[in-house]
Coordinates of C-alpha atoms in Angstrom, one line a residue:
Chain A
M1 CA 8.8 22.5 -3.6
D2 CA 8.6 23.5 -0.8
H3 CA 10.0 21.1 2.3
F4 CA 5.7 18.9 2.6
A5 CA 6.2 19.5 6.3
D6 CA 5.5 23.1 5.6
R7 CA 3.8 23.1 2.3
L8 CA 0.6 20.4 4.4
A9 CA 1.3 23.5 8.0
D10 CA 0.1 25.4 5.1
A11 CA -3.0 24.5 3.4
V12 CA -4.2 23.2 7.4
R13 CA -4.0 26.6 8.2
A14 CA -5.1 28.3 5.2
K15 CA -8.5 26.2 5.5
G16 CA -8.5 26.5 9.3
N17 CA -8.6 22.9 9.1
S18 CA -6.8 19.3 9.0
V19 CA -9.3 16.7 8.2
S20 CA -8.6 15.0 4.8
V21 CA -11.2 13.3 2.6
G22 CA -10.6 9.6 1.5
L23 CA -11.3 9.4 -2.5
D24 CA -12.2 5.1 -1.4
P25 CA -14.0 5.1 -4.2
R26 CA -17.2 1.6 -3.8
W27 CA -19.6 1.0 -7.1
E28 CA -22.3 -1.0 -4.2
L29 CA -22.0 3.0 -2.0
L30 CA -21.9 5.1 -5.7
P31 CA -25.5 7.0 -5.9
K32 CA -27.5 4.4 -8.3
E33 CA -28.2 6.9 -10.6
L34 CA -24.9 7.3 -11.5
R35 CA -24.4 3.4 -11.6
L36 CA -27.8 3.9 -13.5
R37 CA -25.4 6.2 -15.6
H38 CA -22.2 4.5 -16.2
G39 CA -23.4 0.8 -16.7
N40 CA -21.9 -2.3 -14.2
S41 CA -21.8 -4.2 -18.0
D42 CA -17.9 -3.9 -17.4
L43 CA -14.3 -2.0 -15.4
S44 CA -14.1 1.0 -17.8
S45 CA -17.5 1.3 -16.8
V46 CA -16.7 0.9 -13.1
A47 CA -13.4 3.3 -13.0
S48 CA -15.1 6.3 -15.7
A49 CA -18.6 6.5 -12.6
Y50 CA -15.8 6.5 -9.9
E51 CA -13.7 9.1 -11.6
E52 CA -17.7 11.2 -12.1
F53 CA -18.0 9.9 -8.6
C54 CA -14.8 11.4 -7.3
N55 CA -14.4 14.0 -9.6
R56 CA -17.1 15.8 -8.4
V57 CA -16.1 14.7 -4.3
I58 CA -13.0 16.9 -4.9
D59 CA -14.7 20.0 -5.9
I60 CA -17.0 19.4 -3.3
V61 CA -14.7 19.4 -0.8
A62 CA -11.6 21.7 -2.2
P63 CA -13.0 25.1 -0.3
L64 CA -13.3 22.9 3.4
V65 CA -10.1 20.5 3.0
P66 CA -6.5 20.9 2.8
V67 CA -6.0 17.2 2.2
V68 CA -7.8 14.3 -0.3
K69 CA -6.4 10.6 0.4
A70 CA -6.7 7.9 -2.0
Q71 CA -6.6 4.6 -0.7
S72 CA -5.0 2.5 -4.8
A73 CA -7.2 -0.5 -3.3
F74 CA -10.4 1.0 -4.7
Y75 CA -8.8 1.6 -7.9
E76 CA -6.1 -2.0 -8.6
A77 CA -9.2 -4.0 -8.0
A78 CA -11.2 -1.9 -10.8
G79 CA -8.9 -3.0 -13.5
P80 CA -6.5 -0.9 -16.2
D81 CA -8.8 2.2 -16.7
A82 CA -9.4 3.0 -12.8
W83 CA -5.8 3.2 -12.0
A84 CA -5.8 5.4 -15.1
A85 CA -8.7 7.7 -13.2
L86 CA -6.4 7.7 -10.8
S87 CA -4.0 9.8 -11.8
R88 CA -6.1 11.5 -13.0
I89 CA -8.2 12.3 -10.0
L90 CA -5.2 13.3 -8.4
E91 CA -4.0 15.6 -10.3
R92 CA -7.8 17.7 -10.4
A93 CA -7.6 17.6 -6.6
R94 CA -4.3 19.0 -7.8
Q95 CA -5.3 21.5 -9.1
R96 CA -8.0 22.3 -7.3
G97 CA -5.9 23.6 -4.2
L98 CA -6.2 20.3 -2.1
L99 CA -2.9 17.9 -1.1
T100 CA -2.8 14.3 -2.5
I101 CA -2.1 10.6 -0.6
W102 CA -2.2 7.8 -2.0
D103 CA -2.3 6.2 0.6
G104 CA -0.6 2.3 -1.3
K105 CA 1.3 1.0 2.2
R106 CA 4.0 -0.2 -0.7
N107 CA 7.4 -2.0 0.8
D108 CA 10.2 -3.0 -1.3
I109 CA 14.0 -3.4 -1.6
A110 CA 16.1 -1.5 -3.3
A111 CA 15.2 -0.6 -7.2
T112 CA 11.9 -1.9 -6.6
A113 CA 11.7 -0.1 -3.2
A114 CA 12.8 3.3 -5.8
A115 CA 10.0 2.3 -8.7
Y116 CA 7.2 2.3 -6.4
A117 CA 8.6 6.1 -4.9
E118 CA 9.5 6.9 -8.6
T119 CA 5.5 5.8 -8.8
A120 CA 4.1 8.0 -5.9
F121 CA 6.1 11.0 -6.2
G122 CA 8.8 11.9 -9.5
G123 CA 8.0 9.6 -12.4
A124 CA 9.3 7.1 -14.3
L125 CA 12.7 7.9 -15.4
I126 CA 12.8 6.8 -19.3
D127 CA 15.8 7.3 -20.3
G128 CA 17.0 10.0 -18.2
R129 CA 13.2 11.9 -19.0
R130 CA 10.9 11.4 -16.0
H131 CA 7.6 10.6 -16.5
P132 CA 4.5 11.1 -13.6
V133 CA 2.2 8.6 -12.7
L134 CA 0.9 9.6 -10.0
D135 CA 2.5 12.6 -9.1
A136 CA 1.2 12.5 -5.4
D137 CA 2.0 15.1 -2.0
A138 CA 2.4 12.1 0.2
A139 CA 2.6 8.7 0.3
T140 CA 2.6 5.7 2.5
V141 CA 4.9 3.2 3.5
N142 CA 4.9 0.0 6.0
P143 CA 7.8 -0.2 8.2
Y144 CA 8.5 -4.4 8.4
L145 CA 11.1 -4.5 5.8
G146 CA 13.5 -2.1 7.4
R147 CA 15.0 1.8 7.2
D148 CA 17.3 0.6 3.1
A149 CA 13.8 0.0 2.2
V150 CA 11.4 3.6 3.3
E151 CA 14.7 5.2 1.7
P152 CA 14.2 5.8 -2.1
F153 CA 10.3 7.3 -0.2
L154 CA 12.6 9.4 1.5
E155 CA 15.0 9.9 -1.0
G156 CA 12.3 11.7 -3.6
A157 CA 10.5 12.8 -0.6
A158 CA 13.5 15.7 0.0
R159 CA 14.0 15.3 -3.9
D160 CA 10.2 16.9 -4.6
G161 CA 8.9 18.1 -1.5
R162 CA 6.9 15.0 -1.0
G163 CA 5.6 13.0 2.2
V164 CA 6.1 9.7 3.1
F165 CA 3.6 8.6 6.3
V166 CA 4.7 5.7 8.0
L167 CA 2.2 2.1 9.1
V168 CA 3.0 3.0 12.6
R169 CA -0.6 2.1 14.7
T170 CA -3.1 0.9 11.8
S171 CA -6.6 1.5 12.9
N172 CA -7.5 -2.2 12.3
P173 CA -8.3 -4.3 15.3
G174 CA -6.2 -6.8 14.3
A175 CA -3.8 -5.3 15.3
R176 CA -2.2 -5.6 18.5
Q177 CA -1.2 -9.5 17.0
F178 CA 2.9 -7.8 15.9
Q179 CA 2.8 -4.0 16.8
D180 CA 2.1 -4.5 20.4
L181 CA 4.2 -7.9 20.9
D182 CA 6.9 -6.7 23.7
C183 CA 10.4 -5.7 22.4
S184 CA 12.5 -5.6 25.6
G185 CA 9.9 -3.1 27.0
R186 CA 8.7 -1.6 24.2
P187 CA 6.1 -2.5 22.1
L188 CA 7.3 -2.6 18.4
F189 CA 4.6 -0.1 17.7
I190 CA 7.0 2.2 19.4
R191 CA 10.4 0.5 18.2
V192 CA 8.7 1.4 15.1
A193 CA 7.8 5.5 16.1
E194 CA 11.3 5.2 17.5
A195 CA 12.7 4.9 13.8
V196 CA 10.4 7.3 12.7
G197 CA 11.9 9.2 14.5
A198 CA 15.1 9.4 13.7
W199 CA 14.0 9.2 9.9
S200 CA 12.3 12.6 10.6
R201 CA 14.3 14.5 12.3
E202 CA 16.7 14.1 9.0
A203 CA 15.3 16.5 7.4
R204 CA 13.1 19.8 9.0
G205 CA 11.2 22.0 7.0
R206 CA 10.3 24.8 8.6
S207 CA 7.6 24.3 10.8
G208 CA 9.6 22.3 13.1
F209 CA 7.8 19.7 11.8
G210 CA 10.2 16.7 9.1
S211 CA 8.8 14.9 5.6
V212 CA 8.1 11.4 7.9
G213 CA 4.9 11.2 9.4
A214 CA 3.6 9.0 11.4
V215 CA -0.1 6.8 10.7
V216 CA -1.8 6.2 13.8
G217 CA -5.6 4.8 14.0
A218 CA -7.8 7.3 15.6
T219 CA -9.1 3.8 17.2
Y220 CA -6.4 3.2 19.8
P221 CA -6.3 6.3 21.7
A222 CA -4.6 6.0 24.7
E223 CA -1.6 4.5 22.0
L224 CA -2.2 7.7 19.9
A225 CA -1.8 9.8 23.5
A226 CA 1.8 7.3 23.6
L227 CA 3.5 8.3 20.0
R228 CA 2.2 11.8 20.4
S229 CA 5.0 11.8 23.3
V230 CA 7.4 9.6 21.4
L231 CA 7.1 12.1 18.0
P232 CA 6.7 15.1 19.3
A233 CA 7.9 17.3 16.2
V234 CA 6.1 14.1 13.2
W235 CA 2.7 14.9 11.1
F236 CA 0.1 12.3 12.5
L237 CA -1.8 11.3 9.4
I238 CA -5.7 9.4 11.6
P239 CA -7.2 6.7 9.3
G240 CA -10.9 5.0 11.4
Y241 CA -11.7 8.1 12.6
G242 CA -15.6 8.1 12.2
A243 CA -17.6 5.1 10.5
Q244 CA -14.2 2.8 12.0
G245 CA -14.9 3.2 15.4
G246 CA -12.8 6.7 16.2
S247 CA -13.8 9.3 18.1
A248 CA -13.0 13.8 18.0
A249 CA -11.9 13.6 21.2
G250 CA -9.7 10.3 21.6
T251 CA -7.5 12.3 18.3
G252 CA -6.6 15.3 20.6
P253 CA -4.1 14.1 22.3
A254 CA -3.1 14.0 18.3
F255 CA -2.9 17.9 18.5
G256 CA -0.7 20.9 19.8
D257 CA -1.3 23.8 21.0
D258 CA -1.4 25.6 18.1
G259 CA -3.8 22.9 16.0
L260 CA -0.9 21.1 14.0
G261 CA 0.4 18.8 13.8
A262 CA -2.0 15.5 12.5
V263 CA -4.6 15.4 9.4
V264 CA -7.5 13.1 10.1
N265 CA -9.1 11.5 7.6
S266 CA -12.9 10.3 7.1
S267 CA -13.4 8.4 4.3
R268 CA -17.0 6.4 3.8
G269 CA -17.8 8.8 6.8
I270 CA -17.8 11.7 4.6
I271 CA -18.5 10.0 0.4
S272 CA -21.4 7.0 1.6
S273 CA -23.0 9.9 3.5
F274 CA -26.1 9.3 1.7
D275 CA -28.2 6.9 1.0
P276 CA -27.1 5.3 -2.1
Q277 CA -31.3 6.0 -4.2
A278 CA -31.4 9.7 -2.8
R279 CA -30.3 12.4 -5.0
D280 CA -29.1 14.6 -3.0
W281 CA -26.4 13.2 -2.2
E282 CA -23.6 16.3 -2.9
A283 CA -25.6 18.3 -0.7
S284 CA -24.6 15.0 1.4
I285 CA -21.5 15.0 0.9
E286 CA -20.7 17.9 2.0
A287 CA -22.5 18.8 5.2
A288 CA -20.6 15.7 6.2
T289 CA -18.0 17.5 5.5
K290 CA -18.9 20.7 7.6
Q291 CA -19.8 18.1 10.8
T292 CA -16.5 16.6 10.8
I293 CA -14.9 19.3 11.0
S294 CA -17.0 20.9 13.5
D295 CA -17.2 18.0 15.3
L296 CA -13.1 17.1 15.6
A297 CA -12.7 21.6 16.2
A298 CA -14.6 21.0 18.8
A299 CA -13.4 18.6 20.3
T300 CA -9.9 19.6 19.7
S301 CA -7.4 22.7 19.5
M302 CA -7.7 22.3 15.5
A303 CA -10.6 25.1 16.2
R304 CA -7.2 27.1 17.1
L305 CA -6.6 27.4 13.6
A306 CA -10.6 28.3 12.3
D307 CA -10.3 30.9 15.4
K308 CA -7.0 32.0 13.5
R309 CA -7.9 31.7 10.4
A310 CA -11.4 33.9 11.2
V311 CA -8.8 36.7 12.7
G312 CA -6.3 36.9 9.9
L313 CA -3.5 35.0 11.3
Chain B
M1 CA -9.7 -24.4 -8.1
D2 CA -7.2 -27.4 -7.0
H3 CA -5.8 -26.5 -2.9
F4 CA -3.2 -24.3 -4.6
A5 CA -0.2 -26.2 -2.0
D6 CA -1.1 -29.6 -4.3
R7 CA -1.0 -27.0 -7.7
L8 CA 2.2 -26.3 -6.8
A9 CA 3.6 -28.9 -5.8
D10 CA 2.5 -31.0 -8.5
A11 CA 3.7 -27.9 -11.5
V12 CA 6.6 -28.4 -9.3
R13 CA 6.8 -31.8 -9.9
A14 CA 5.6 -32.1 -14.3
K15 CA 9.2 -29.1 -14.0
G16 CA 11.1 -31.4 -12.3
N17 CA 12.0 -28.1 -10.9
S18 CA 10.9 -25.1 -8.7
V19 CA 12.9 -22.3 -10.3
S20 CA 10.5 -19.4 -10.2
V21 CA 11.5 -16.4 -12.9
G22 CA 11.2 -12.8 -11.9
L23 CA 9.2 -11.8 -14.9
D24 CA 10.1 -7.9 -13.7
P25 CA 10.5 -5.6 -16.0
R26 CA 13.3 -1.7 -15.7
W27 CA 13.8 -0.1 -19.0
E28 CA 17.3 0.7 -19.0
L29 CA 18.5 -3.4 -18.5
L30 CA 15.8 -4.2 -21.4
P31 CA 17.4 -5.6 -25.0
K32 CA 18.6 -2.7 -27.2
E33 CA 16.5 -3.7 -30.5
L34 CA 13.5 -3.1 -28.1
R35 CA 13.7 -0.2 -26.5
L36 CA 14.6 1.5 -30.2
R37 CA 12.2 -0.9 -32.1
H38 CA 9.3 0.5 -28.8
G39 CA 10.6 3.8 -28.3
N40 CA 10.8 6.3 -24.7
S41 CA 8.7 9.2 -26.0
D42 CA 5.6 7.5 -24.2
L43 CA 5.4 4.6 -21.0
S44 CA 2.7 3.1 -23.4
S45 CA 5.6 2.6 -25.2
V46 CA 7.4 2.1 -22.4
A47 CA 4.5 -0.6 -21.8
S48 CA 4.3 -1.9 -24.8
A49 CA 8.5 -3.0 -24.1
Y50 CA 8.0 -4.4 -22.1
E51 CA 4.7 -6.8 -23.1
E52 CA 6.6 -7.6 -25.6
F53 CA 9.5 -9.0 -23.8
C54 CA 7.8 -10.4 -20.6
N55 CA 6.4 -12.8 -23.1
R56 CA 9.0 -13.0 -25.0
V57 CA 10.7 -14.3 -20.8
I58 CA 7.0 -16.7 -20.7
D59 CA 7.2 -18.4 -24.1
I60 CA 11.2 -19.1 -23.5
V61 CA 10.9 -20.4 -19.9
A62 CA 7.0 -21.8 -20.2
P63 CA 9.3 -25.6 -20.3
L64 CA 11.3 -24.9 -18.0
V65 CA 9.9 -23.5 -15.3
P66 CA 7.0 -23.8 -13.0
V67 CA 6.7 -20.7 -12.0
V68 CA 6.9 -16.7 -12.7
K69 CA 6.6 -13.8 -10.7
A70 CA 5.9 -10.4 -11.8
Q71 CA 7.2 -7.7 -9.2
S72 CA 3.7 -5.4 -9.1
A73 CA 6.0 -2.2 -8.6
F74 CA 7.8 -1.8 -12.0
Y75 CA 4.0 -2.1 -14.1
E76 CA 3.0 1.0 -11.9
A77 CA 6.1 2.3 -12.6
A78 CA 4.8 2.7 -15.8
G79 CA 1.9 3.9 -15.6
P80 CA -1.4 2.8 -16.4
D81 CA -0.9 1.0 -19.7
A82 CA 1.6 -1.2 -18.1
W83 CA -0.5 -2.3 -15.5
A84 CA -2.8 -3.0 -18.6
A85 CA 0.2 -4.8 -19.6
L86 CA 0.6 -6.3 -16.5
S87 CA -2.8 -8.6 -16.5
R88 CA -2.4 -9.5 -19.3
I89 CA 1.1 -11.2 -19.3
L90 CA -0.6 -13.0 -15.8
E91 CA -2.9 -15.3 -18.6
R92 CA -0.2 -15.4 -20.8
A93 CA 2.1 -17.0 -18.2
R94 CA -1.0 -19.3 -17.5
Q95 CA -2.0 -20.0 -20.7
R96 CA 1.3 -21.9 -20.7
G97 CA 1.2 -24.2 -18.2
L98 CA 2.9 -21.7 -15.6
L99 CA 1.6 -21.0 -12.2
T100 CA 1.7 -17.2 -11.7
I101 CA 2.8 -14.8 -8.4
W102 CA 1.8 -11.2 -8.5
D103 CA 4.3 -9.8 -5.9
G104 CA 2.7 -6.9 -5.2
K105 CA 3.3 -6.9 -1.1
R106 CA -0.3 -5.3 -0.3
N107 CA -1.2 -4.7 2.4
D108 CA -4.7 -3.0 4.7
I109 CA -7.4 -3.5 6.9
A110 CA -11.3 -4.6 6.9
A111 CA -13.4 -3.7 3.0
T112 CA -9.5 -2.2 0.6
A113 CA -7.9 -5.3 2.1
A114 CA -11.1 -7.4 0.5
A115 CA -10.3 -5.6 -3.0
Y116 CA -6.6 -5.8 -2.6
A117 CA -8.0 -9.8 -2.7
E118 CA -9.8 -9.9 -5.4
T119 CA -7.2 -7.7 -7.3
A120 CA -5.1 -10.3 -7.0
F121 CA -7.4 -13.6 -6.8
G122 CA -11.0 -13.9 -8.0
G123 CA -11.4 -10.1 -8.9
A124 CA -14.3 -7.0 -8.1
L125 CA -18.1 -8.0 -7.6
I126 CA -19.3 -6.1 -8.8
D127 CA -23.5 -6.5 -9.2
G128 CA -23.1 -9.7 -7.8
R129 CA -21.1 -10.0 -11.1
R130 CA -17.0 -11.0 -10.5
H131 CA -14.4 -9.4 -13.0
P132 CA -10.9 -11.0 -12.4
V133 CA -8.3 -8.1 -12.6
L134 CA -5.4 -9.3 -12.1
D135 CA -6.3 -13.0 -11.8
A136 CA -3.2 -14.0 -10.3
D137 CA -2.4 -18.4 -8.8
A138 CA -0.5 -17.1 -5.7
A139 CA 0.0 -13.5 -4.4
T140 CA 2.6 -11.4 -1.6
V141 CA 1.5 -10.2 1.9
N142 CA 2.7 -7.9 4.6
P143 CA 2.0 -8.8 8.1
Y144 CA 2.8 -6.1 9.9
L145 CA -1.3 -5.2 10.3
G146 CA -1.7 -8.5 11.1
R147 CA -4.3 -11.2 10.8
D148 CA -7.4 -9.9 10.4
A149 CA -6.3 -8.3 7.7
V150 CA -4.0 -10.9 6.0
E151 CA -7.6 -12.7 6.0
P152 CA -9.4 -11.2 3.3
F153 CA -6.4 -13.2 1.2
L154 CA -7.0 -16.1 3.4
E155 CA -10.7 -16.5 2.3
G156 CA -10.0 -15.9 -1.2
A157 CA -7.2 -18.5 -1.4
A158 CA -9.1 -20.5 -0.3
R159 CA -12.3 -20.1 -1.8
D160 CA -10.7 -20.2 -5.5
G161 CA -7.9 -21.8 -4.8
R162 CA -5.2 -19.6 -4.9
G163 CA -2.2 -19.0 -2.5
V164 CA -0.9 -16.8 0.0
F165 CA 2.6 -15.9 0.4
V166 CA 3.4 -14.0 2.9
L167 CA 6.6 -11.2 4.5
V168 CA 8.8 -13.3 7.2
R169 CA 12.5 -12.2 6.2
T170 CA 12.9 -10.3 3.7
S171 CA 16.0 -10.1 1.6
N172 CA 17.3 -6.8 1.8
P173 CA 20.5 -5.9 4.1
G174 CA 18.0 -4.1 7.0
A175 CA 15.5 -6.5 7.4
R176 CA 17.3 -6.9 10.7
Q177 CA 16.2 -3.4 12.3
F178 CA 12.5 -4.3 13.0
Q179 CA 12.3 -7.6 12.1
D180 CA 15.5 -9.5 14.8
L181 CA 13.9 -7.7 17.5
D182 CA 13.8 -9.6 19.9
C183 CA 10.3 -10.3 21.3
S184 CA 10.5 -11.4 24.4
G185 CA 13.2 -14.2 23.4
R186 CA 11.8 -14.8 19.9
P187 CA 12.9 -12.6 17.2
L188 CA 9.6 -10.9 15.9
F189 CA 10.5 -12.9 12.1
I190 CA 10.0 -16.0 14.5
R191 CA 6.8 -14.4 15.3
V192 CA 5.2 -13.6 12.2
A193 CA 6.5 -17.6 11.3
E194 CA 4.6 -19.1 14.4
A195 CA 2.0 -16.7 13.0
V196 CA 1.8 -17.6 9.4
G197 CA 1.8 -22.2 10.4
A198 CA -0.9 -21.6 12.3
W199 CA -2.6 -19.5 9.4
S200 CA -0.9 -22.2 6.8
R201 CA -2.1 -25.1 8.8
E202 CA -6.4 -24.2 8.4
A203 CA -5.7 -25.1 5.2
R204 CA -3.7 -28.2 3.7
G205 CA -3.9 -29.7 1.1
R206 CA -3.3 -33.4 -0.1
S207 CA -0.3 -32.6 -0.6
G208 CA 0.4 -32.3 3.7
F209 CA 1.7 -28.6 2.2
G210 CA -1.0 -25.0 3.8
S211 CA -2.1 -22.6 0.8
V212 CA -0.3 -19.8 3.2
G213 CA 2.9 -19.8 2.5
A214 CA 6.4 -17.7 3.7
V215 CA 9.2 -15.4 2.2
V216 CA 12.6 -15.9 3.5
G217 CA 15.6 -14.1 1.7
A218 CA 18.1 -16.5 0.4
T219 CA 20.2 -14.0 1.4
Y220 CA 19.5 -15.5 5.1
P221 CA 20.0 -18.5 5.2
A222 CA 21.1 -19.2 8.7
E223 CA 17.1 -17.3 9.3
L224 CA 16.6 -19.8 7.0
A225 CA 17.2 -22.0 7.5
A226 CA 15.3 -21.3 11.2
L227 CA 12.1 -21.1 9.3
R228 CA 12.0 -24.5 8.0
S229 CA 12.1 -26.6 11.0
V230 CA 10.0 -23.8 12.8
L231 CA 7.1 -24.2 9.5
P232 CA 8.2 -27.9 8.6
A233 CA 4.3 -28.3 6.3
V234 CA 5.2 -24.4 4.9
W235 CA 5.6 -23.1 0.8
F236 CA 8.8 -21.0 1.2
L237 CA 9.0 -18.3 -1.5
I238 CA 12.6 -17.7 -1.7
P239 CA 14.0 -14.3 -3.1
G240 CA 17.4 -13.0 -3.2
Y241 CA 19.1 -15.7 -4.4
G242 CA 21.7 -14.7 -7.3
A243 CA 22.5 -10.9 -8.6
Q244 CA 21.3 -9.6 -4.7
G245 CA 23.2 -12.0 -2.9
G246 CA 22.1 -15.3 -1.4
S247 CA 23.4 -19.3 -2.8
A248 CA 22.5 -22.4 -3.8
A249 CA 23.1 -24.1 -0.8
G250 CA 22.5 -21.7 0.9
T251 CA 18.7 -22.2 0.3
G252 CA 19.5 -25.7 0.7
P253 CA 17.6 -26.1 3.7
A254 CA 14.4 -24.9 2.8
F255 CA 14.0 -27.8 1.0
G256 CA 12.2 -31.3 2.2
D257 CA 14.2 -34.2 0.9
D258 CA 11.8 -34.7 -1.9
G259 CA 12.6 -32.1 -3.5
L260 CA 9.4 -31.3 -2.1
G261 CA 9.1 -27.4 -0.2
A262 CA 10.1 -23.5 -1.5
V263 CA 9.9 -22.0 -4.6
V264 CA 13.3 -19.8 -5.6
N265 CA 12.8 -16.5 -7.7
S266 CA 16.1 -15.6 -9.7
S267 CA 15.2 -11.6 -11.4
R268 CA 18.1 -10.7 -12.6
G269 CA 19.3 -13.3 -12.6
I270 CA 17.6 -14.1 -15.8
I271 CA 16.1 -11.6 -17.9
S272 CA 19.0 -9.3 -17.4
S273 CA 22.0 -12.0 -18.0
F274 CA 23.4 -10.8 -21.4
D275 CA 24.7 -7.2 -22.3
P276 CA 22.0 -5.5 -22.7
Q277 CA 23.4 -4.4 -27.0
A278 CA 23.6 -8.0 -28.1
R279 CA 21.8 -9.9 -30.2
D280 CA 21.2 -12.9 -28.9
W281 CA 19.8 -11.9 -26.0
E282 CA 16.7 -14.7 -25.9
A283 CA 19.7 -17.8 -26.1
S284 CA 20.7 -16.1 -23.3
I285 CA 17.8 -15.9 -21.2
E286 CA 17.5 -19.6 -22.0
A287 CA 21.1 -20.1 -21.2
A288 CA 21.1 -18.6 -17.8
T289 CA 17.1 -20.5 -17.2
K290 CA 18.8 -23.8 -17.2
Q291 CA 21.8 -22.9 -15.6
T292 CA 19.5 -21.5 -12.3
I293 CA 18.3 -25.3 -12.1
S294 CA 21.1 -27.0 -12.2
D295 CA 23.7 -24.5 -9.9
L296 CA 20.3 -25.5 -7.7
A297 CA 20.0 -28.8 -7.9
A298 CA 23.5 -29.3 -7.5
A299 CA 23.3 -27.2 -4.5
T300 CA 19.9 -29.0 -3.2
S301 CA 17.4 -31.8 -3.0
M302 CA 16.3 -29.7 -5.9
A303 CA 17.2 -32.8 -7.4
R304 CA 15.6 -35.6 -7.0
L305 CA 12.4 -33.6 -8.2
A306 CA 14.2 -34.1 -12.1
D307 CA 15.3 -37.7 -11.1
K308 CA 12.3 -38.5 -9.9
R309 CA 11.0 -36.8 -13.6
A310 CA 13.6 -38.6 -15.1
V311 CA 12.2 -42.2 -14.7
G312 CA 8.7 -41.4 -15.0
L313 CA 7.6 -41.1 -10.9

């Protein structure tokens, strides 16, 4: 498989935007007709409702955006059938030409980290044979444990053409508590960013970007701008846009002049853009996706991607 | 349900030791007869082998130790059937009187963190009704995102009598990269520990310990001793003992004079203590568990627990 950073750049260019749609199903926010049809008697019913909903979202957004990101927590909370559904949902997304990000923020050491990397990427190795589990194109990882704990993800990414997005600045209000601690003159999140930059430089694709990216919340535009200068050739995965309060303009510094370099994720703003009672929820998801693309294009150099696409570049 | 710290103290006193056995199944380390019987054709076979193995381990260690800790990664890597097996394995452990720790090192924000806490503790809330998923007594959590991201775990723990172990000093060789960064005169892991101490003081049980504990690797005995002075009334969960290189004597400072305060986990040293070809693997697990208990008792004040138990205190 080609280098992840190149596959991402190609996908972004092909769609003319770099929006990621979050596949983060929550029962109370699903369309009511879908909830009624599947029922709420047990978690298996919830899992089947999640799967139908996510499949519809995928079919709606696949012609529009390059990436989907699945938040692991919502599938785990809905029990084993939802975990099984997640792997089928990611498979469907791949079949529709989408790049898939498993947002699990995993972190552990040695053989345990290797097991997470297998879950995310190449699959479990049983007596010499690989058995895919999630088979995602990229995964999110927490850096607190240090490089050796991230290593199995880097190895899996290098071997299988996958990407790793390391948490640098998260989008929550409390991110500052530890991430802003002054570490000998520079805040912790900048220290983490410096390490991410080094890891990313070890495996660059022809696009110039590395297979290791950074998670940077849209809710911290000043920090996002600072991080772009520390990390010039690193893909940013940007959560926190829209429902969490991040603005389109705030993501601007994350984009290069050519419109590459940042993937902006929207979850609730797209997949919960409708009144659950409404029957036209699919039209609402499509409209919200298009609106997200045009809002970001209006405020950032992402617009250049669409321009180039229009003239066939 | 009673306060987690008290339930843990009671369980430790009742067994006369504070050893946790790691339920971390890995295919290549399972007894060969078990692998042959279940077969390796697909991940469902692997999952059923894991379940039989873990059930046997539980039955062997339940009379001996107070706690088991299941490493989430190994179940996730073996696919959805193994994830389903994990919840049954934890249920069996509870039925055998063991306290259960879900070692998932989860971390995320807002509703997502709440979904992880539901997975760990009280279960998914669907139309006002709770559906248990893992229903563990405690869970491990990564602190990088800050207090608001840990909050849903603290709330779940308070409501349901559960415990949260926050990563402070991990057991891997690379832990120093970020955890030792100098944050205005004190290393990051001490800063995290100070926060953990504050969170823990908010919800103390009658034992004096809080429901929030700290993960501190046995592989860093000096840091472990330093952390005990920062966190006098916090349960430590100590990985890295045995196979990873942590010594029994090195865990000594984690224990109070009464033998309480620390849970020492051993995974490979117990559940992979046998030659996979051997037929007497169950006897080996039992012997390794007893050896772990006696090694720790010989080197730490944990011995006082057994003394008190012997005289009926």
